[in-house]
Coordinates of C-alpha atoms in Angstrom, one line a residue:
Chain A
M1 CA 15.2 -2.2 -12.5
E2 CA 12.4 -3.3 -10.3
A3 CA 12.3 -3.7 -6.6
H4 CA 10.8 -7.1 -6.8
S5 CA 13.3 -8.6 -9.3
A6 CA 15.8 -8.4 -6.5
T7 CA 14.1 -11.4 -4.9
A8 CA 14.1 -13.3 -8.2
S9 CA 17.7 -14.2 -8.1
A10 CA 18.0 -15.9 -4.7
P11 CA 21.5 -15.6 -3.2
R12 CA 22.6 -12.0 -3.2
A13 CA 25.5 -10.2 -1.7
G14 CA 25.5 -10.4 2.0
L15 CA 27.3 -12.5 4.7
R16 CA 28.2 -15.8 3.2
L17 CA 30.4 -18.7 4.4
P18 CA 33.5 -18.6 2.2
G19 CA 35.1 -21.6 0.5
V20 CA 35.7 -24.4 2.9
G21 CA 33.3 -22.9 5.4
A22 CA 30.4 -23.3 2.9
G23 CA 31.1 -27.1 2.6
L24 CA 31.4 -27.4 6.3
G25 CA 28.1 -25.5 6.8
R26 CA 26.2 -27.7 4.4
G27 CA 27.7 -30.8 6.0
T28 CA 26.6 -29.7 9.4
V29 CA 23.1 -29.0 8.3
V30 CA 22.8 -32.4 6.5
L31 CA 24.2 -34.2 9.6
Y32 CA 22.0 -32.4 12.0
L33 CA 18.8 -32.9 9.9
S34 CA 19.8 -36.6 9.5
L35 CA 20.3 -37.2 13.2
I36 CA 17.2 -35.3 14.3
V37 CA 14.7 -35.9 11.5
L38 CA 15.6 -38.1 8.6
L39 CA 17.2 -41.1 10.3
P40 CA 14.5 -41.5 12.9
L41 CA 11.9 -41.4 10.2
A42 CA 13.8 -43.9 8.1
A43 CA 14.1 -46.2 11.2
L44 CA 10.4 -45.9 11.9
T45 CA 9.5 -46.8 8.3
S46 CA 11.9 -49.7 8.2
Q47 CA 10.6 -51.0 11.5
S48 CA 7.0 -51.0 10.2
F49 CA 8.1 -53.1 7.2
E50 CA 10.3 -55.4 9.4
E51 CA 8.2 -58.4 8.7
G52 CA 7.3 -57.6 5.1
F53 CA 4.6 -55.6 3.4
S54 CA 1.8 -58.1 4.2
T55 CA 2.3 -57.7 7.9
F56 CA 2.4 -54.0 7.5
W57 CA -0.8 -54.1 5.5
T58 CA -2.5 -56.5 8.0
Q59 CA -1.6 -54.1 10.9
V60 CA -2.8 -51.0 9.1
T61 CA -6.1 -52.6 7.9
S62 CA -7.0 -54.1 11.2
P63 CA -10.5 -52.8 12.2
Q64 CA -9.2 -50.9 15.2
A65 CA -6.4 -49.3 13.3
V66 CA -8.7 -48.3 10.4
R67 CA -11.2 -46.9 12.9
S68 CA -8.6 -44.8 14.7
L69 CA -7.2 -43.5 11.5
E70 CA -10.6 -42.6 10.1
L71 CA -11.5 -40.8 13.3
T72 CA -8.2 -39.0 13.4
V73 CA -8.4 -37.8 9.8
M74 CA -12.1 -36.9 9.9
C75 CA -11.8 -35.0 13.2
S76 CA -8.7 -33.2 12.0
L77 CA -10.4 -32.1 8.8
I78 CA -13.4 -30.8 10.6
V79 CA -11.3 -29.0 13.2
V80 CA -9.1 -27.4 10.5
A81 CA -12.2 -26.3 8.6
I82 CA -13.8 -24.7 11.7
N83 CA -10.6 -23.0 12.8
A84 CA -9.9 -21.7 9.3
V85 CA -13.2 -19.8 9.5
F86 CA -13.0 -18.7 13.1
G87 CA -9.2 -18.1 13.0
T88 CA -9.7 -15.7 10.1
I89 CA -12.5 -14.0 11.9
I90 CA -10.4 -13.6 15.1
A91 CA -7.4 -12.4 13.1
W92 CA -9.7 -9.9 11.4
L93 CA -11.0 -8.5 14.7
L94 CA -7.5 -8.3 16.2
V95 CA -6.2 -6.4 13.2
R96 CA -9.2 -4.3 12.0
D97 CA -11.2 -3.7 15.1
E98 CA -10.5 -1.6 18.2
F99 CA -12.1 -2.9 21.4
P100 CA -11.3 -2.9 25.1
G101 CA -9.2 -5.8 26.1
K102 CA -7.8 -6.4 22.6
S103 CA -4.3 -6.9 23.8
V104 CA -5.6 -9.5 26.3
V105 CA -7.4 -11.4 23.6
N106 CA -4.3 -11.2 21.5
A107 CA -2.3 -12.8 24.3
V108 CA -4.8 -15.4 25.0
I109 CA -4.6 -16.7 21.5
D110 CA -1.2 -18.2 22.2
L111 CA -2.3 -19.9 25.4
P112 CA -3.0 -23.2 23.8
F113 CA 0.6 -23.1 22.5
A114 CA 2.0 -22.4 26.0
L115 CA -0.2 -24.7 27.9
P116 CA 1.0 -28.3 28.5
T117 CA -1.7 -30.4 26.6
I118 CA -2.5 -32.3 29.7
V119 CA -3.4 -29.1 31.4
A120 CA -5.5 -28.2 28.3
S121 CA -7.5 -31.4 28.7
L122 CA -8.0 -30.7 32.4
T123 CA -9.4 -27.3 31.8
L124 CA -11.8 -28.7 29.2
L125 CA -12.8 -31.4 31.5
A126 CA -13.5 -28.9 34.2
L127 CA -16.0 -27.1 32.1
Y128 CA -17.4 -29.8 29.8
G129 CA -16.7 -32.9 31.9
N130 CA -19.2 -35.0 34.0
D131 CA -19.1 -32.4 36.8
S132 CA -19.8 -29.6 34.3
P133 CA -20.9 -26.4 36.1
V134 CA -22.8 -25.5 32.9
G135 CA -24.5 -28.9 32.6
I136 CA -22.7 -29.9 29.4
D137 CA -21.0 -33.2 29.6
I138 CA -19.3 -34.1 26.4
S139 CA -16.3 -36.0 27.8
S140 CA -15.5 -39.4 26.4
T141 CA -17.4 -38.6 23.2
R142 CA -16.2 -37.9 19.6
I143 CA -17.3 -34.3 20.1
A144 CA -14.7 -34.1 22.9
V145 CA -12.1 -35.1 20.4
V146 CA -13.1 -32.3 18.1
V147 CA -13.3 -29.7 21.0
A148 CA -9.9 -30.8 22.3
L149 CA -8.3 -30.4 18.8
L150 CA -10.1 -27.1 18.3
F151 CA -8.5 -25.9 21.4
V152 CA -4.9 -26.9 20.6
T153 CA -5.0 -25.8 17.0
L154 CA -6.6 -22.4 17.5
P155 CA -3.4 -20.3 17.3
F156 CA -2.2 -21.6 14.0
V157 CA -4.6 -20.0 11.6
V158 CA -4.9 -16.8 13.6
R159 CA -1.1 -16.3 13.7
A160 CA -0.7 -17.2 10.0
V161 CA -3.4 -14.8 8.8
Q162 CA -2.8 -11.9 11.1
P163 CA 0.5 -10.6 9.6
L164 CA -1.0 -10.8 6.1
L165 CA -4.0 -8.7 7.2
I166 CA -1.7 -6.2 8.9
E167 CA 0.4 -5.8 5.7
M168 CA -2.5 -5.8 3.3
D169 CA -2.8 -2.6 1.3
R170 CA -6.1 -1.0 2.4
E171 CA -6.1 1.1 -0.7
M172 CA -6.8 -2.1 -2.7
E173 CA -10.1 -2.3 -0.9
E174 CA -10.8 1.3 -1.4
A175 CA -10.0 1.0 -5.1
A176 CA -12.4 -1.9 -5.4
A177 CA -15.1 0.0 -3.6
S178 CA -14.7 3.0 -5.9
L179 CA -15.1 0.6 -8.8
G180 CA -18.5 -0.4 -7.4
A181 CA -17.7 -3.5 -5.4
G182 CA -19.7 -4.0 -2.2
G183 CA -18.4 -5.3 1.1
F184 CA -18.8 -9.0 0.3
T185 CA -17.4 -8.7 -3.2
V186 CA -14.4 -6.8 -1.8
F187 CA -13.8 -9.6 0.7
R188 CA -14.3 -12.4 -1.8
R189 CA -12.4 -10.9 -4.7
I190 CA -9.7 -8.8 -3.0
I191 CA -9.1 -9.7 0.6
F192 CA -9.5 -13.5 0.6
P193 CA -7.2 -14.2 -2.4
N194 CA -4.5 -12.2 -0.6
L195 CA -5.0 -14.1 2.7
L196 CA -5.0 -17.5 1.0
P197 CA -1.3 -18.2 1.3
G198 CA -1.3 -17.5 5.0
L199 CA -4.5 -19.3 5.5
A200 CA -3.1 -22.4 3.7
A201 CA 0.0 -22.3 5.9
G202 CA -2.0 -22.0 9.1
V203 CA -4.3 -24.9 8.0
A204 CA -1.3 -27.1 7.2
L205 CA 0.2 -26.6 10.6
A206 CA -3.1 -27.0 12.4
F207 CA -3.8 -30.2 10.5
A208 CA -0.4 -31.7 11.3
R209 CA -0.8 -30.8 14.9
A210 CA -4.3 -32.3 15.0
L211 CA -3.2 -35.6 13.4
G212 CA -0.6 -36.2 16.2
E213 CA -2.4 -34.7 19.2
F214 CA -2.2 -37.0 22.2
G215 CA -2.3 -35.4 25.6
S216 CA -5.4 -33.3 25.4
V217 CA -7.4 -36.0 23.6
L218 CA -6.4 -38.8 26.0
L219 CA -7.8 -37.3 29.2
F220 CA -10.8 -35.5 27.8
A221 CA -12.1 -37.9 25.2
G222 CA -10.7 -41.0 26.9
G223 CA -9.3 -44.2 25.3
L224 CA -12.6 -45.7 24.4
P225 CA -12.9 -47.6 21.1
Q226 CA -15.2 -44.9 19.6
T227 CA -12.9 -42.0 20.7
M228 CA -9.5 -43.6 20.1
V229 CA -7.5 -41.4 17.9
S230 CA -4.4 -42.8 16.2
S231 CA -1.9 -41.4 18.7
V232 CA -3.7 -43.1 21.5
F233 CA -4.0 -46.3 19.5
I234 CA -0.3 -46.2 18.8
R235 CA 0.5 -46.0 22.5
Q236 CA -1.9 -48.8 23.2
Q237 CA -0.1 -51.0 20.6
I238 CA 3.3 -50.2 22.2
E239 CA 2.0 -51.1 25.6
S240 CA 0.7 -54.4 24.4
G241 CA 4.0 -55.2 22.7
N242 CA 2.9 -54.7 19.1
D243 CA 5.8 -52.5 17.9
I244 CA 5.2 -53.2 14.2
G245 CA 1.6 -52.2 14.5
A246 CA 2.5 -49.0 16.2
A247 CA 5.1 -48.2 13.6
A248 CA 2.8 -49.1 10.7
V249 CA 0.0 -46.7 11.9
S250 CA 2.7 -44.0 12.5
V251 CA 3.8 -44.3 8.9
V252 CA 0.3 -43.8 7.7
L253 CA 0.0 -40.6 9.8
L254 CA 3.4 -39.6 8.4
V255 CA 2.1 -40.1 4.8
A256 CA -1.1 -38.2 5.6
A257 CA 0.9 -35.3 7.0
L258 CA 3.2 -35.2 3.9
L259 CA 0.1 -35.3 1.6
M260 CA -1.4 -32.4 3.4
L261 CA 1.9 -30.5 3.1
A262 CA 2.0 -31.2 -0.6
V263 CA -1.5 -29.9 -1.2
I264 CA -0.9 -26.8 0.9
T265 CA 2.3 -26.0 -0.8
W266 CA 0.5 -26.2 -4.1
V267 CA -2.3 -24.0 -2.8
Q268 CA 0.3 -21.5 -1.6
R269 CA 2.1 -21.5 -4.9
W270 CA -1.1 -21.0 -6.8
G271 CA -2.3 -18.3 -4.3
S272 CA 0.9 -16.3 -4.7
R273 CA 1.6 -17.0 -8.4
H274 CA 1.6 -13.3 -9.0
E275 CA 4.6 -12.9 -6.8
R276 CA 6.8 -15.1 -8.9
S277 CA 8.6 -13.3 -11.6
S278 CA 7.4 -14.2 -15.1
G279 CA 7.5 -17.8 -16.2
G280 CA 9.5 -17.0 -19.3
G281 CA 12.4 -15.7 -17.1
L282 CA 11.9 -12.3 -18.6
T283 CA 11.7 -9.7 -15.9
V284 CA 13.2 -6.7 -17.8
M285 CA 10.4 -4.4 -18.8
P286 CA 10.2 -2.9 -22.3
M287 CA 9.9 0.7 -21.0
S288 CA 13.3 1.2 -19.8
G289 CA 14.3 4.2 -17.7
E290 CA 11.3 3.8 -15.5
N291 CA 12.6 3.4 -12.1
F292 CA 10.4 2.2 -9.3
T293 CA 11.2 4.0 -6.2
K294 CA 8.7 4.0 -3.4
V295 CA 8.5 7.3 -1.7
E296 CA 6.6 7.4 1.6
D297 CA 6.0 11.1 1.8
D298 CA 2.3 11.3 2.1
D299 CA 1.4 11.7 5.8
E300 CA -1.9 13.4 5.3
G301 CA -4.3 12.9 8.1
H302 CA -6.0 9.7 7.1
Chain B
M1 CA -19.9 16.9 -14.4
G2 CA -19.0 19.8 -12.1
I3 CA -18.0 19.2 -8.6
T4 CA -18.9 21.5 -5.7
V5 CA -17.9 21.2 -2.1
E6 CA -19.6 23.4 0.4
G7 CA -18.4 24.1 3.9
A8 CA -16.6 20.7 4.3
T9 CA -15.2 20.0 7.8
K10 CA -13.4 16.9 9.0
S11 CA -11.3 16.1 12.0
F12 CA -9.3 13.0 12.9
G13 CA -9.1 13.2 16.7
D14 CA -7.5 16.5 17.6
F15 CA -6.3 17.1 14.0
Q16 CA -8.6 19.3 11.9
A17 CA -8.0 18.1 8.4
L18 CA -10.7 20.2 6.8
N19 CA -11.9 23.5 8.2
D20 CA -14.9 24.9 6.3
V21 CA -13.6 24.2 2.8
S22 CA -15.6 25.1 -0.3
I23 CA -14.5 24.6 -3.8
D24 CA -16.1 24.7 -7.2
V25 CA -14.7 22.6 -10.0
P26 CA -16.2 23.3 -13.4
N27 CA -17.4 20.5 -15.7
G28 CA -14.6 19.1 -17.9
S29 CA -11.8 21.0 -16.1
L30 CA -8.5 19.6 -14.8
T31 CA -8.0 21.0 -11.4
A32 CA -5.1 20.6 -9.0
L33 CA -5.4 20.6 -5.2
L34 CA -2.1 22.0 -4.2
G35 CA -0.7 22.1 -0.7
P36 CA 2.0 20.8 1.7
S37 CA 1.4 17.5 3.4
G38 CA -1.2 17.8 6.2
S39 CA -3.0 20.6 4.4
G40 CA -6.1 18.5 3.9
K41 CA -5.9 18.1 0.2
S42 CA -6.0 14.3 0.2
T43 CA -8.8 14.3 2.8
L44 CA -10.8 16.6 0.6
L45 CA -10.3 14.4 -2.5
R46 CA -11.2 11.3 -0.5
A47 CA -14.3 13.0 0.8
I48 CA -15.4 13.7 -2.8
A49 CA -14.9 10.0 -3.6
G50 CA -16.8 9.0 -0.5
L51 CA -13.8 7.2 1.0
E52 CA -14.0 9.7 3.9
T53 CA -17.2 10.8 5.6
L54 CA -17.4 14.6 6.3
D55 CA -18.2 15.8 9.8
G56 CA -20.1 18.7 8.1
G57 CA -20.7 20.2 4.7
R58 CA -21.8 18.8 1.4
V59 CA -20.4 17.3 -1.7
L60 CA -22.3 17.8 -5.0
I61 CA -21.5 16.1 -8.2
D62 CA -23.4 17.4 -11.2
D63 CA -25.5 19.4 -8.8
E64 CA -26.6 16.3 -7.0
D65 CA -25.9 16.0 -3.3
V66 CA -23.9 12.8 -3.0
S67 CA -22.8 13.3 0.7
K68 CA -24.9 10.3 1.8
K69 CA -24.0 8.1 -1.2
P70 CA -21.5 5.3 -0.6
T71 CA -18.3 5.3 -2.7
Q72 CA -19.7 2.4 -4.8
K73 CA -22.6 4.6 -6.1
R74 CA -20.7 7.8 -6.7
E75 CA -19.3 6.8 -10.1
V76 CA -15.9 8.2 -9.5
G77 CA -12.6 6.9 -10.7
F78 CA -9.9 7.0 -8.1
V79 CA -6.2 6.7 -8.6
F80 CA -3.9 6.2 -5.5
Q81 CA -0.4 7.3 -5.0
H82 CA 0.8 3.8 -4.4
Y83 CA -1.3 2.4 -7.3
A84 CA -3.5 0.1 -5.2
A85 CA -3.0 -2.5 -7.9
F86 CA -4.9 -5.7 -7.2
K87 CA -1.7 -7.7 -7.0
H88 CA -3.3 -11.1 -7.3
M89 CA -4.8 -10.2 -10.6
T90 CA -3.3 -9.7 -14.0
V91 CA -3.3 -6.4 -15.7
F92 CA -6.3 -7.5 -17.8
E93 CA -8.2 -8.6 -14.6
N94 CA -7.4 -5.4 -12.9
V95 CA -8.8 -3.2 -15.6
A96 CA -11.8 -5.5 -16.1
F97 CA -12.7 -5.5 -12.4
G98 CA -15.2 -2.6 -12.5
L99 CA -16.8 -4.0 -15.6
K100 CA -17.2 -7.5 -14.1
I101 CA -18.9 -5.8 -11.1
R102 CA -21.3 -4.2 -13.6
K103 CA -21.9 -7.6 -15.1
W104 CA -20.8 -6.7 -18.6
D105 CA -20.6 -9.8 -20.9
K106 CA -17.2 -11.3 -21.6
D107 CA -16.7 -10.1 -25.2
K108 CA -17.7 -6.6 -24.3
I109 CA -15.3 -6.5 -21.3
S110 CA -12.5 -7.9 -23.5
G111 CA -13.0 -5.2 -26.1
R112 CA -13.2 -2.4 -23.6
V113 CA -10.1 -3.6 -21.6
H114 CA -8.0 -3.8 -24.8
E115 CA -9.2 -0.4 -25.9
L116 CA -8.1 1.1 -22.6
L117 CA -4.8 -0.8 -22.5
G118 CA -4.1 0.8 -25.9
L119 CA -5.0 4.2 -24.5
V120 CA -2.5 3.8 -21.6
Q121 CA 0.1 2.1 -23.8
L122 CA 0.1 -1.2 -22.0
E123 CA -0.9 -3.5 -24.9
G124 CA 1.0 -6.7 -24.8
L125 CA 1.2 -6.6 -21.0
A126 CA -2.3 -7.8 -20.3
D127 CA -1.2 -11.1 -18.8
R128 CA 1.4 -9.7 -16.6
Y129 CA 0.9 -9.3 -12.8
P130 CA 1.4 -5.9 -11.3
S131 CA 4.7 -7.1 -9.6
Q132 CA 6.1 -7.5 -13.1
L133 CA 5.5 -3.9 -14.0
S134 CA 7.4 -0.8 -13.3
G135 CA 5.9 2.0 -11.2
G136 CA 4.9 4.1 -14.2
Q137 CA 3.3 1.1 -15.8
R138 CA 1.4 0.2 -12.7
Q139 CA 0.1 3.8 -12.4
R140 CA -1.1 3.7 -16.0
M141 CA -2.8 0.4 -15.3
A142 CA -4.5 2.0 -12.3
L143 CA -5.6 4.8 -14.5
A144 CA -7.0 2.4 -17.1
R145 CA -8.9 0.6 -14.4
A146 CA -10.4 3.8 -13.1
L147 CA -11.4 5.0 -16.6
A148 CA -12.8 1.6 -17.6
V149 CA -16.1 2.2 -15.9
E150 CA -16.5 5.6 -17.5
P151 CA -16.6 7.5 -14.3
Q152 CA -18.3 10.9 -14.0
V153 CA -15.2 12.3 -12.4
L154 CA -11.6 11.2 -12.1
L155 CA -9.8 11.8 -8.8
L156 CA -6.1 11.3 -8.6
D157 CA -4.3 11.4 -5.2
E158 CA -0.6 12.3 -5.7
P159 CA -0.7 10.0 -8.7
F160 CA 3.0 10.6 -9.6
G161 CA 4.3 10.9 -6.0
A162 CA 5.9 7.5 -5.9
L163 CA 7.7 7.8 -9.3
D164 CA 11.0 9.2 -10.1
A165 CA 11.5 12.6 -11.7
K166 CA 11.7 11.6 -15.3
V167 CA 8.8 9.2 -15.4
R168 CA 6.9 11.8 -13.5
K169 CA 7.4 14.4 -16.1
D170 CA 6.4 12.0 -18.9
L171 CA 3.2 10.9 -17.2
R172 CA 2.3 14.5 -16.4
T173 CA 2.4 15.4 -20.1
W174 CA 0.6 12.2 -20.9
L175 CA -2.2 12.9 -18.4
R176 CA -2.7 16.4 -19.8
R177 CA -3.1 14.9 -23.3
L178 CA -5.4 12.2 -22.0
H179 CA -7.6 14.8 -20.4
D180 CA -7.7 16.8 -23.6
E181 CA -9.1 13.7 -25.3
M182 CA -11.5 12.5 -22.7
H183 CA -12.8 15.7 -21.1
V184 CA -13.7 14.0 -17.9
T185 CA -13.8 16.3 -14.9
T186 CA -10.5 15.6 -13.2
I187 CA -9.1 16.7 -9.8
F188 CA -5.6 15.8 -8.8
V189 CA -3.8 16.2 -5.6
T190 CA -0.1 17.2 -5.5
H191 CA 2.4 18.9 -3.2
D192 CA 4.5 19.9 -6.2
Q193 CA 3.7 23.4 -7.4
E194 CA 5.5 22.9 -10.7
E195 CA 3.5 19.7 -11.4
A196 CA 0.3 21.5 -10.6
M197 CA 1.1 24.4 -12.9
D198 CA 2.2 22.1 -15.6
V199 CA -0.8 19.9 -15.6
A200 CA -3.8 21.8 -14.3
G201 CA -5.9 24.6 -15.7
Q202 CA -7.2 25.6 -12.4
L203 CA -5.4 25.4 -9.0
V204 CA -6.7 25.3 -5.5
V205 CA -4.1 26.1 -2.9
M206 CA -4.7 24.6 0.5
N207 CA -3.0 25.0 3.8
E208 CA -3.9 23.8 7.3
G209 CA -7.3 22.6 6.3
R210 CA -8.4 25.7 4.5
V211 CA -8.4 27.0 0.9
E212 CA -5.9 29.8 0.6
Q213 CA -6.7 30.8 -3.0
S214 CA -7.9 29.3 -6.2
G215 CA -7.4 30.4 -9.8
S216 CA -5.2 29.8 -12.8
A217 CA -1.5 29.4 -12.4
D218 CA -0.9 32.9 -13.6
E219 CA -3.3 34.4 -11.2
L220 CA -1.7 32.6 -8.3
Y221 CA 1.7 33.6 -9.3
E222 CA 1.0 37.2 -10.2
Q223 CA -1.6 38.0 -7.6
P224 CA -1.1 35.8 -4.6
A225 CA -3.8 36.5 -2.0
T226 CA -1.8 35.4 1.0
E227 CA 1.8 35.1 2.2
F228 CA 1.3 31.4 2.0
V229 CA 0.4 31.3 -1.7
M230 CA 3.2 33.8 -2.5
S231 CA 5.8 31.5 -0.9
F232 CA 4.3 28.2 -1.9
V233 CA 3.6 28.9 -5.5
G234 CA 7.0 29.9 -6.9
E235 CA 10.2 30.8 -5.1
V236 CA 10.4 33.8 -2.8
N237 CA 12.8 35.9 -0.7
R238 CA 11.6 37.4 2.5
L239 CA 12.9 40.8 3.5
G240 CA 11.2 41.8 6.7
E241 CA 7.5 42.1 5.9
Q242 CA 8.2 42.2 2.2
Y243 CA 8.4 39.4 -0.4
V244 CA 10.3 39.4 -3.7
R245 CA 10.7 36.8 -6.3
P246 CA 14.4 35.7 -6.9
H247 CA 14.1 36.7 -10.5
D248 CA 13.1 40.2 -9.5
M249 CA 16.4 40.8 -7.7
T250 CA 18.7 43.2 -9.5
V251 CA 22.4 42.8 -8.9
A252 CA 24.7 45.8 -9.3
L253 CA 28.4 46.0 -8.7
D254 CA 28.4 49.7 -7.7
R255 CA 26.9 51.4 -4.8
D256 CA 23.4 52.7 -5.6
D257 CA 20.7 54.5 -3.7
G258 CA 18.0 52.2 -2.5
A259 CA 20.1 49.1 -3.0
E260 CA 21.3 47.0 -0.2
E261 CA 24.8 45.8 0.4
A262 CA 25.2 42.1 0.2
M263 CA 27.9 39.5 0.1
V264 CA 27.9 36.7 -2.5
Q265 CA 27.9 33.5 -0.5
R266 CA 27.5 30.8 -3.1
I267 CA 27.0 30.5 -6.8
V268 CA 25.2 27.4 -8.0
A269 CA 24.9 26.6 -11.7
L270 CA 21.7 24.7 -12.4
G271 CA 22.0 24.4 -16.2
F272 CA 20.5 27.5 -17.8
E273 CA 19.6 29.0 -14.4
I274 CA 22.2 30.3 -12.0
R275 CA 21.3 30.5 -8.4
V276 CA 23.3 33.2 -6.5
E277 CA 23.0 33.2 -2.7
F278 CA 23.7 36.4 -0.7
V279 CA 23.8 37.4 2.9
L280 CA 22.7 40.9 3.8
G281 CA 24.2 43.2 6.4
D282 CA 21.6 42.1 9.0
G283 CA 22.3 38.5 8.3
T284 CA 19.2 37.8 6.1
E285 CA 19.9 35.3 3.4
V286 CA 18.4 35.9 0.0
W287 CA 19.0 34.6 -3.4
A288 CA 18.7 35.8 -7.0
Q289 CA 18.0 33.8 -10.1
L290 CA 20.2 34.9 -13.0
T291 CA 20.9 33.5 -16.4
R292 CA 24.3 32.2 -17.4
A293 CA 24.9 35.3 -19.6
E294 CA 24.0 37.6 -16.8
L295 CA 26.4 35.9 -14.5
Q296 CA 29.2 36.1 -17.0
K297 CA 28.6 39.8 -17.5
L298 CA 28.8 40.5 -13.8
E299 CA 31.7 38.2 -13.2
L300 CA 30.5 37.4 -9.7
R301 CA 32.6 35.4 -7.3
E302 CA 32.0 34.1 -3.9
G303 CA 32.8 36.6 -1.1
Q304 CA 32.3 39.6 -3.3
I305 CA 30.3 42.7 -2.1
V306 CA 27.5 43.7 -4.4
Y307 CA 24.3 45.8 -4.3
L308 CA 20.9 44.3 -4.5
R309 CA 17.8 46.1 -5.5
P310 CA 14.6 44.1 -5.1
G311 CA 12.2 44.7 -8.0
E312 CA 8.6 43.9 -7.6
I313 CA 7.8 43.8 -3.9
K314 CA 4.7 42.4 -2.2
S315 CA 3.6 42.7 1.3
F316 CA 0.6 41.2 3.1
N317 CA 0.1 43.5 6.1
G318 CA -3.7 43.2 5.8
D319 CA -3.6 45.9 3.0
V320 CA -4.5 45.2 -0.5
P321 CA -1.5 43.4 -2.0
S322 CA 0.5 45.7 -4.2
S323 CA 0.9 43.4 -7.0
D324 CA 0.9 45.9 -9.8
G325 CA 4.7 46.1 -9.8
H326 CA 4.9 49.8 -9.3
G327 CA 3.5 50.9 -6.0
A328 CA 5.8 49.2 -3.6
S329 CA 8.8 48.7 -5.7
T330 CA 11.9 50.7 -5.2
P331 CA 12.2 53.7 -7.5
H332 CA 14.4 52.8 -10.4
S333 CA 17.2 55.4 -10.5
P334 CA 18.8 55.9 -13.8
P335 CA 21.9 53.7 -13.8
D336 CA 25.1 55.5 -14.3
D337 CA 27.1 52.5 -15.1
D338 CA 25.0 50.5 -17.5
D339 CA 27.2 47.5 -18.2
A340 CA 27.8 46.7 -14.6
E341 CA 24.1 46.2 -13.9
V342 CA 21.9 43.5 -15.1
S343 CA 18.3 43.0 -14.3
A344 CA 17.2 39.5 -13.7
A345 CA 13.6 40.3 -14.6
V346 CA 13.7 39.7 -18.3

């Protein structure tokens, strides 16, 4: 039998909660998820429809709401596209290159995760604000929104692509080269398709984070009408007592995030279609007796 | 297309993988690079393919110096130990890869791929992904992929190393037949001397980055040039400075001039072959290879004292190896008790 077919039948022997325990375990999970995630989401959605669909629609289609949603989604898409490219390049350098200070760079990648977002916006303001030491003042512009989002979403793609690059079989690339493929073809036909699932996951997380980013954008890009992202708009609505408006826009962001997750899941499935065992449910190979045992015994000096 | 390597050297940091290696592989031959791991055999193969750049020396394919040519232009087919299957492509796409790079048209590619899948007995699996194949099937797919582009030479790096014993044996036979049909100059790397002897016409034995000896399986076995070859190609007992093959050990039950006293330690039946392990008076452990019939005749049991007479002895003290089977071997005294003595050298 094959090594991979072990993964085809999901629950295998191992530690399992027996009998009553299993029911208790599932109950706990459902309860926990309900309290933390599902019920709040339901409450939010019901609040947004409290005064009927027409009120919801009016709130969502108000010029300011539309403007903030457009800005948020547009900026998030741009940011995700840029970080998909640069995140992959950074991951590539971290995995395939040797340079002085590599471990420092590797650690710095996570900084936007660790940093409170308000601190992030302060650091950006220090360099690109109106007292900019380098003479670049982009604060309170839409560019500032993009830069702030670039900053906070940087780690996602890097950290999603990095493990795939580390695990990638370098011999695949060598095999392609021996068959005549040049560097670019090897990347396009061999490396990229194998990075795609990780890239998709990184993009999904980065997009979700960008949609909801509040702290770093608020200070750096300000709450001006032309730089008001949805999260800032939502807070403004709450402050002015328009709870339904706040909830309505929140629901739209929620739907956008869900849509993105759906697309990404599809891309991931498609990108890793080769890892699913055959569609017909037939995994037993005709040539029986051929056992697949991986033997790592080649430690030649390469 | 013959392959010649002249004075190849290569180090990885402090490790000298190749130390002035020269080999000559005749056109159309099937040659094995045989050696333990770390002997430089894989590095040499990769250097021929252009996957490794040599620090010094040259690689010639069909008398053309390809040392400066990138892998892409060397027209070599390379097969890896762990298959290097393009796991995101189907079997068909894997085999078609090199042809697509060469911009063949679709119909021609399809024809060629199916022809090759027939050759490697994978018809009907064209739409599978590598993860749905067994190890042996994956390696055959990798071979089809390498052969698709009609390479000048075929290079296989421990191609059966990751497979289990039975599949290994089948593929071995199959590779030999394939070579008989295709006549493409083939070099394959292995650490398994039996595999090398089974498959290849010519063997190159490597050790610590150097070529120890090259020749046919018979030459290496009968006339090993060095201690290393003697002990790596075939089994060997070491008696001081002398070497003797286990099947050249004669076991006698009665004391005999020139024979050494030994105690039977262990008797292992390996099918037809019986392996009898002895310990000599000075503590040296040796073993003899007997047949089942011989064992029954001797009625050996563990703990018994017997007398061993090594047959054909070789020594490598810088002198010409005495491989003629007479010079160094102990004189054969006429046996006085015929039925108690059986020679394992049949």
